[in-house]
Amino acid sequence: MQQDEVAARVRQVVDAAGVSAREFARRIVIDPSKLSRSLNGTRRFTAAELARIADIGAVDVRWLLGSAAGAAAGADMDAAGRTASGTAVTASPVRSASASRAPVPSPDGGRPLQIVRETVRLIAERGFHAVRVADIAAACHTSTAAIHYHFPGRDELLEAAVRWCMDEDTRRRSDATAGTRHAGDELRLLIELQTPRTEQQRRQWCVWLDLWAEAARSTTVGRLHVEYYRQWRGTVAAVIRRGVEQGVFRPVDADGAALALTALIDGLASQVLATEPGGQEDGIPGTGAQAMHDALIAHVDACLTAPTAG
């Protein structure tokens, strides 16, 4: 019954946010399927997930847990150093100064998203294994205890960073190609988005390169890596398939063509990142972002574009 009560209260927070369950999952940085199973009562919310839900919903985490059970859980978290108050449980869902942790104002998007964004930025600059929790706390102008409150372990923080990168990349592609009906134009837009010209694009690619290496060592990150690339290749294959139907592309195997194109993008991007922004390595032509872009377009024209397509 207690688990059902927690799920019901979390559902109230989701409803009050006025967004879909998938978007809410993105905001608290968890797999949408985990949120769905927890709301349906087949999975328990973790303490860290409830902390992030409370932060995003601006409610008292002990209200989410329910009165008596919430007080007990609050005491446990106090002992672990993850809360700042030992006051009695409040019946109000709204977080007050006597809530289960210190009332630190959350930045836009909530403290969990700020932590994840700063983690991603630091990974891009230094590499994941060179980033300490203390560095993330300093970047967020908060304490290491606050970081551990939302993300108890380093593995959970890495998983959240990977998921956020996946969601942001998917959202960016969706926004850029919205309303584009010509498959050839859409594929070129996708290529443009994957070309590391700007500082932001290079930073994004640096994170991906670091996460690729981590995926080889971490089962959790590896699963996310597989999931992301399945979605990414599926997106490219769908565009190619539509282009074949439009007569823009030749009648090719869309899945095979998508696999080849995405692999080419990854290989060329890794070479571009090894050079100075906007430059080339030791005067060797063909290693800059523009050369990468030109090579990808040439590949599309040679292997995909129909001879009669204008």
CSV table of C-alpha atoms in Angstrom, one decimal:
chain,number,residue,atom,x,y,z
A,1,MET,CA,0.0,0.0,0.0
A,2,GLN,CA,2.8,2.4,0.9
A,3,GLN,CA,4.4,1.9,-2.6
A,4,ASP,CA,1.0,2.6,-4.2
A,5,GLU,CA,0.7,5.8,-2.1
A,6,VAL,CA,4.1,7.0,-3.2
A,7,ALA,CA,3.3,6.3,-6.8
A,8,ALA,CA,0.0,8.2,-6.5
A,9,ARG,CA,1.8,11.2,-5.0
A,10,VAL,CA,4.5,11.2,-7.7
A,11,ARG,CA,1.7,11.0,-10.3
A,12,GLN,CA,0.2,14.2,-8.7
A,13,VAL,CA,3.6,15.9,-9.2
A,14,VAL,CA,3.8,14.8,-12.8
A,15,ASP,CA,0.2,16.0,-13.5
A,16,ALA,CA,0.9,19.3,-11.9
A,17,ALA,CA,4.0,19.8,-14.1
A,18,GLY,CA,1.7,19.8,-17.1
A,19,VAL,CA,4.1,17.7,-19.2
A,20,SER,CA,4.1,14.1,-20.5
A,21,ALA,CA,5.5,11.3,-18.4
A,22,ARG,CA,8.3,11.0,-21.0
A,23,GLU,CA,9.2,14.7,-20.6
A,24,PHE,CA,9.1,14.5,-16.8
A,25,ALA,CA,11.4,11.5,-17.0
A,26,ARG,CA,13.8,13.6,-19.0
A,27,ARG,CA,13.7,16.3,-16.4
A,28,ILE,CA,14.5,14.0,-13.5
A,29,VAL,CA,17.0,12.2,-15.8
A,30,ILE,CA,15.8,8.6,-15.7
A,31,ASP,CA,14.7,6.1,-18.2
A,32,PRO,CA,11.0,6.7,-19.1
A,33,SER,CA,10.4,3.0,-18.7
A,34,LYS,CA,11.6,3.1,-15.1
A,35,LEU,CA,9.3,6.0,-14.4
A,36,SER,CA,6.4,4.1,-16.0
A,37,ARG,CA,7.0,0.9,-14.0
A,38,SER,CA,7.3,2.9,-10.8
A,39,LEU,CA,4.1,4.7,-11.4
A,40,ASN,CA,2.4,1.4,-12.1
A,41,GLY,CA,3.7,-0.1,-8.9
A,42,THR,CA,6.0,-2.7,-10.4
A,43,ARG,CA,9.2,-0.9,-9.4
A,44,ARG,CA,10.1,1.1,-6.4
A,45,PHE,CA,11.4,4.7,-6.7
A,46,THR,CA,14.9,5.0,-5.4
A,47,ALA,CA,15.7,7.6,-2.7
A,48,ALA,CA,17.7,9.7,-5.2
A,49,GLU,CA,14.9,9.6,-7.8
A,50,LEU,CA,12.4,10.8,-5.2
A,51,ALA,CA,14.9,13.6,-4.3
A,52,ARG,CA,15.0,14.7,-7.9
A,53,ILE,CA,11.2,14.5,-8.2
A,54,ALA,CA,10.8,16.6,-5.1
A,55,ASP,CA,13.3,19.2,-6.5
A,56,ILE,CA,11.5,19.4,-9.9
A,57,GLY,CA,8.1,19.5,-8.3
A,58,ALA,CA,9.1,21.9,-5.5
A,59,VAL,CA,7.6,19.5,-2.9
A,60,ASP,CA,8.8,18.0,0.3
A,61,VAL,CA,10.3,14.6,-0.3
A,62,ARG,CA,8.8,13.3,2.9
A,63,TRP,CA,5.4,14.2,1.6
A,64,LEU,CA,6.1,11.9,-1.3
A,65,LEU,CA,7.0,9.1,1.0
A,66,GLY,CA,3.9,9.5,3.2
A,67,SER,CA,3.6,10.6,6.8
A,68,ALA,CA,5.0,7.9,9.1
A,69,ALA,CA,7.1,6.1,6.5
A,70,GLY,CA,8.4,9.4,5.3
A,71,ALA,CA,9.5,10.4,8.8
A,72,ALA,CA,11.4,7.1,9.1
A,73,ALA,CA,13.0,7.5,5.7
A,74,GLY,CA,13.9,11.0,6.6
A,75,ALA,CA,15.6,9.9,9.7
A,76,ASP,CA,17.6,7.3,7.7
A,77,MET,CA,18.6,10.0,5.2
A,78,ASP,CA,19.7,12.3,8.1
A,79,ALA,CA,22.0,9.6,9.3
A,80,ALA,CA,23.5,9.3,5.9
A,81,GLY,CA,24.1,13.0,5.8
A,82,ARG,CA,21.7,13.6,2.8
A,83,THR,CA,19.2,15.8,4.6
A,84,ALA,CA,19.7,19.0,6.6
A,85,SER,CA,16.7,18.9,8.9
A,86,GLY,CA,15.3,16.6,11.6
A,87,THR,CA,12.0,18.4,11.9
A,88,ALA,CA,8.6,16.6,12.0
A,89,VAL,CA,7.0,15.6,8.8
A,90,THR,CA,4.8,18.3,7.2
A,91,ALA,CA,1.4,17.4,5.8
A,92,SER,CA,1.9,20.0,3.0
A,93,PRO,CA,3.4,18.9,-0.3
A,94,VAL,CA,5.0,22.3,-0.7
A,95,ARG,CA,8.6,22.5,0.3
A,96,SER,CA,9.3,24.8,3.2
A,97,ALA,CA,12.3,26.0,5.2
A,98,SER,CA,11.9,22.9,7.4
A,99,ALA,CA,11.8,20.5,4.5
A,100,SER,CA,13.8,17.3,4.3
A,101,ARG,CA,16.9,19.2,3.1
A,102,ALA,CA,18.3,22.7,3.1
A,103,PRO,CA,16.1,25.0,1.0
A,104,VAL,CA,18.7,25.9,-1.6
A,105,PRO,CA,17.1,27.8,-4.5
A,106,SER,CA,17.2,25.6,-7.6
A,107,PRO,CA,18.4,27.0,-10.9
A,108,ASP,CA,16.3,27.0,-14.1
A,109,GLY,CA,15.3,23.4,-14.8
A,110,GLY,CA,16.0,22.3,-11.2
A,111,ARG,CA,19.1,21.3,-9.4
A,112,PRO,CA,19.3,17.7,-10.9
A,113,LEU,CA,19.5,19.1,-14.4
A,114,GLN,CA,22.0,21.7,-13.4
A,115,ILE,CA,24.2,19.0,-11.9
A,116,VAL,CA,24.0,16.8,-15.0
A,117,ARG,CA,24.6,19.8,-17.4
A,118,GLU,CA,27.7,20.8,-15.4
A,119,THR,CA,28.9,17.2,-15.3
A,120,VAL,CA,28.6,17.0,-19.1
A,121,ARG,CA,30.5,20.3,-19.5
A,122,LEU,CA,33.3,19.1,-17.2
A,123,ILE,CA,33.5,15.7,-19.0
A,124,ALA,CA,33.9,17.5,-22.3
A,125,GLU,CA,36.7,19.7,-20.9
A,126,ARG,CA,38.6,17.1,-18.8
A,127,GLY,CA,37.3,13.6,-19.5
A,128,PHE,CA,35.0,11.6,-17.2
A,129,HIS,CA,37.7,10.1,-15.0
A,130,ALA,CA,39.4,13.4,-14.3
A,131,VAL,CA,36.1,15.0,-13.0
A,132,ARG,CA,35.6,14.8,-9.2
A,133,VAL,CA,32.4,15.2,-7.4
A,134,ALA,CA,34.0,18.2,-5.7
A,135,ASP,CA,34.5,19.8,-9.1
A,136,ILE,CA,30.9,19.3,-10.0
A,137,ALA,CA,29.8,20.8,-6.7
A,138,ALA,CA,32.0,23.8,-7.2
A,139,ALA,CA,30.6,24.4,-10.7
A,140,CYS,CA,27.1,24.2,-9.3
A,141,HIS,CA,27.9,26.4,-6.3
A,142,THR,CA,26.7,23.8,-3.9
A,143,SER,CA,28.2,21.1,-1.7
A,144,THR,CA,29.3,17.5,-2.4
A,145,ALA,CA,26.5,16.4,-0.1
A,146,ALA,CA,23.9,18.0,-2.4
A,147,ILE,CA,25.4,16.2,-5.4
A,148,HIS,CA,25.2,12.9,-3.6
A,149,TYR,CA,21.7,13.7,-2.4
A,150,HIS,CA,20.5,13.6,-6.1
A,151,PHE,CA,23.1,11.1,-7.4
A,152,PRO,CA,24.4,8.9,-4.6
A,153,GLY,CA,27.0,7.2,-6.8
A,154,ARG,CA,29.4,8.1,-9.6
A,155,ASP,CA,27.9,5.4,-11.8
A,156,GLU,CA,24.4,6.9,-11.4
A,157,LEU,CA,25.7,10.3,-12.3
A,158,LEU,CA,27.4,9.0,-15.4
A,159,GLU,CA,24.2,7.2,-16.4
A,160,ALA,CA,22.3,10.4,-16.0
A,161,ALA,CA,24.9,12.4,-18.0
A,162,VAL,CA,24.7,9.8,-20.9
A,163,ARG,CA,20.9,9.9,-20.9
A,164,TRP,CA,20.8,13.7,-20.9
A,165,CYS,CA,23.2,13.8,-23.8
A,166,MET,CA,21.0,11.3,-25.7
A,167,ASP,CA,17.8,13.3,-25.0
A,168,GLU,CA,19.4,16.6,-25.9
A,169,ASP,CA,20.8,15.2,-29.2
A,170,THR,CA,17.5,13.7,-30.1
A,171,ARG,CA,15.6,16.9,-29.2
A,172,ARG,CA,18.1,19.0,-31.2
A,173,ARG,CA,17.7,16.9,-34.3
A,174,SER,CA,13.9,16.9,-34.0
A,175,ASP,CA,13.7,20.7,-33.6
A,176,ALA,CA,16.1,21.3,-36.6
A,177,THR,CA,14.2,18.9,-39.0
A,178,ALA,CA,10.7,19.7,-38.0
A,179,GLY,CA,8.6,20.5,-41.0
A,180,THR,CA,11.2,19.3,-43.5
A,181,ARG,CA,9.5,17.1,-46.1
A,182,HIS,CA,12.2,16.6,-48.6
A,183,ALA,CA,14.3,13.6,-47.5
A,184,GLY,CA,17.4,14.9,-49.2
A,185,ASP,CA,17.2,18.2,-47.4
A,186,GLU,CA,16.6,16.4,-44.1
A,187,LEU,CA,19.5,14.1,-44.5
A,188,ARG,CA,21.8,17.1,-45.2
A,189,LEU,CA,20.5,18.8,-42.1
A,190,LEU,CA,21.3,15.8,-40.0
A,191,ILE,CA,24.8,15.8,-41.4
A,192,GLU,CA,25.2,19.4,-40.6
A,193,LEU,CA,24.2,18.8,-37.0
A,194,GLN,CA,26.7,16.1,-36.7
A,195,THR,CA,29.6,18.2,-38.1
A,196,PRO,CA,31.7,19.6,-35.2
A,197,ARG,CA,32.1,23.2,-36.4
A,198,THR,CA,31.0,25.2,-33.4
A,199,GLU,CA,32.4,25.0,-29.8
A,200,GLN,CA,29.1,23.5,-28.7
A,201,GLN,CA,29.3,20.8,-31.3
A,202,ARG,CA,32.9,20.0,-30.5
A,203,ARG,CA,32.1,19.8,-26.8
A,204,GLN,CA,29.2,17.4,-27.5
A,205,TRP,CA,31.5,15.2,-29.6
A,206,CYS,CA,34.2,15.2,-26.9
A,207,VAL,CA,31.6,13.9,-24.4
A,208,TRP,CA,30.5,11.2,-26.9
A,209,LEU,CA,34.1,10.0,-27.4
A,210,ASP,CA,34.6,9.8,-23.7
A,211,LEU,CA,31.4,7.9,-23.2
A,212,TRP,CA,32.3,5.5,-26.0
A,213,ALA,CA,35.3,4.4,-24.1
A,214,GLU,CA,33.3,4.1,-20.9
A,215,ALA,CA,30.7,2.0,-22.7
A,216,ALA,CA,33.3,-0.6,-23.3
A,217,ARG,CA,33.8,-0.9,-19.5
A,218,SER,CA,30.4,-0.3,-18.1
A,219,THR,CA,27.4,-2.5,-18.7
A,220,THR,CA,24.9,0.2,-17.9
A,221,VAL,CA,26.6,2.8,-20.2
A,222,GLY,CA,27.0,0.1,-22.8
A,223,ARG,CA,23.2,-0.6,-22.8
A,224,LEU,CA,22.5,3.2,-23.2
A,225,HIS,CA,25.1,3.3,-26.0
A,226,VAL,CA,23.3,0.5,-27.8
A,227,GLU,CA,19.9,2.1,-27.3
A,228,TYR,CA,21.1,5.5,-28.5
A,229,TYR,CA,22.7,4.1,-31.7
A,230,ARG,CA,19.6,2.0,-32.4
A,231,GLN,CA,17.5,5.2,-32.3
A,232,TRP,CA,20.1,7.3,-34.3
A,233,ARG,CA,20.5,4.7,-37.1
A,234,GLY,CA,16.7,4.2,-37.1
A,235,THR,CA,16.3,7.9,-37.7
A,236,VAL,CA,18.7,8.0,-40.6
A,237,ALA,CA,17.2,4.8,-42.1
A,238,ALA,CA,13.7,6.3,-41.9
A,239,VAL,CA,14.9,9.4,-43.8
A,240,ILE,CA,16.7,7.3,-46.5
A,241,ARG,CA,13.6,5.0,-46.8
A,242,ARG,CA,11.4,8.1,-47.3
A,243,GLY,CA,13.9,9.4,-49.8
A,244,VAL,CA,13.6,6.2,-51.8
A,245,GLU,CA,9.8,6.5,-51.8
A,246,GLN,CA,10.1,10.1,-53.0
A,247,GLY,CA,12.5,9.2,-55.7
A,248,VAL,CA,15.2,11.3,-54.2
A,249,PHE,CA,17.4,8.4,-53.3
A,250,ARG,CA,18.2,5.2,-55.2
A,251,PRO,CA,16.4,2.0,-54.1
A,252,VAL,CA,19.0,1.0,-51.5
A,253,ASP,CA,18.9,-1.1,-48.4
A,254,ALA,CA,18.0,1.7,-46.0
A,255,ASP,CA,19.3,0.0,-42.8
A,256,GLY,CA,22.6,-0.9,-44.4
A,257,ALA,CA,23.0,2.6,-45.9
A,258,ALA,CA,22.3,4.1,-42.5
A,259,LEU,CA,24.8,1.9,-40.8
A,260,ALA,CA,27.5,2.9,-43.3
A,261,LEU,CA,26.7,6.6,-43.1
A,262,THR,CA,26.6,6.8,-39.3
A,263,ALA,CA,29.9,4.9,-39.1
A,264,LEU,CA,31.4,7.3,-41.5
A,265,ILE,CA,30.2,10.2,-39.5
A,266,ASP,CA,31.7,8.8,-36.3
A,267,GLY,CA,35.1,8.0,-37.9
A,268,LEU,CA,35.4,11.4,-39.6
A,269,ALA,CA,34.3,13.3,-36.4
A,270,SER,CA,37.0,11.6,-34.3
A,271,GLN,CA,39.6,12.8,-36.8
A,272,VAL,CA,38.3,16.4,-36.8
A,273,LEU,CA,38.4,16.5,-33.0
A,274,ALA,CA,42.1,15.6,-33.1
A,275,THR,CA,42.8,18.9,-34.9
A,276,GLU,CA,42.5,22.5,-33.8
A,277,PRO,CA,39.0,24.1,-34.2
A,278,GLY,CA,38.7,25.3,-37.8
A,279,GLY,CA,42.1,24.0,-38.7
A,280,GLN,CA,43.9,20.9,-40.0
A,281,GLU,CA,46.7,18.7,-38.6
A,282,ASP,CA,50.2,19.7,-39.6
A,283,GLY,CA,49.0,21.2,-42.8
A,284,ILE,CA,47.4,17.9,-44.0
A,285,PRO,CA,44.2,18.7,-45.9
A,286,GLY,CA,41.0,16.9,-45.3
A,287,THR,CA,41.0,16.8,-41.5
A,288,GLY,CA,38.9,19.9,-40.7
A,289,ALA,CA,35.1,20.2,-40.1
A,290,GLN,CA,34.4,21.5,-43.6
A,291,ALA,CA,36.3,18.6,-45.2
A,292,MET,CA,34.3,16.2,-43.1
A,293,HIS,CA,31.1,17.8,-44.2
A,294,ASP,CA,32.1,17.8,-47.9
A,295,ALA,CA,33.1,14.1,-47.6
A,296,LEU,CA,29.8,13.1,-46.1
A,297,ILE,CA,27.8,15.0,-48.8
A,298,ALA,CA,30.0,13.4,-51.5
A,299,HIS,CA,29.2,10.0,-50.0
A,300,VAL,CA,25.5,10.8,-50.1
A,301,ASP,CA,25.6,12.0,-53.6
A,302,ALA,CA,27.7,9.0,-54.8
A,303,CYS,CA,25.9,6.2,-53.0
A,304,LEU,CA,22.4,7.5,-52.3
A,305,THR,CA,21.2,10.3,-54.5
A,306,ALA,CA,19.2,9.2,-57.5
A,307,PRO,CA,20.7,10.3,-60.9
A,308,THR,CA,17.4,12.0,-61.9
A,309,ALA,CA,16.9,13.8,-58.5
A,310,GLY,CA,17.3,17.5,-58.7
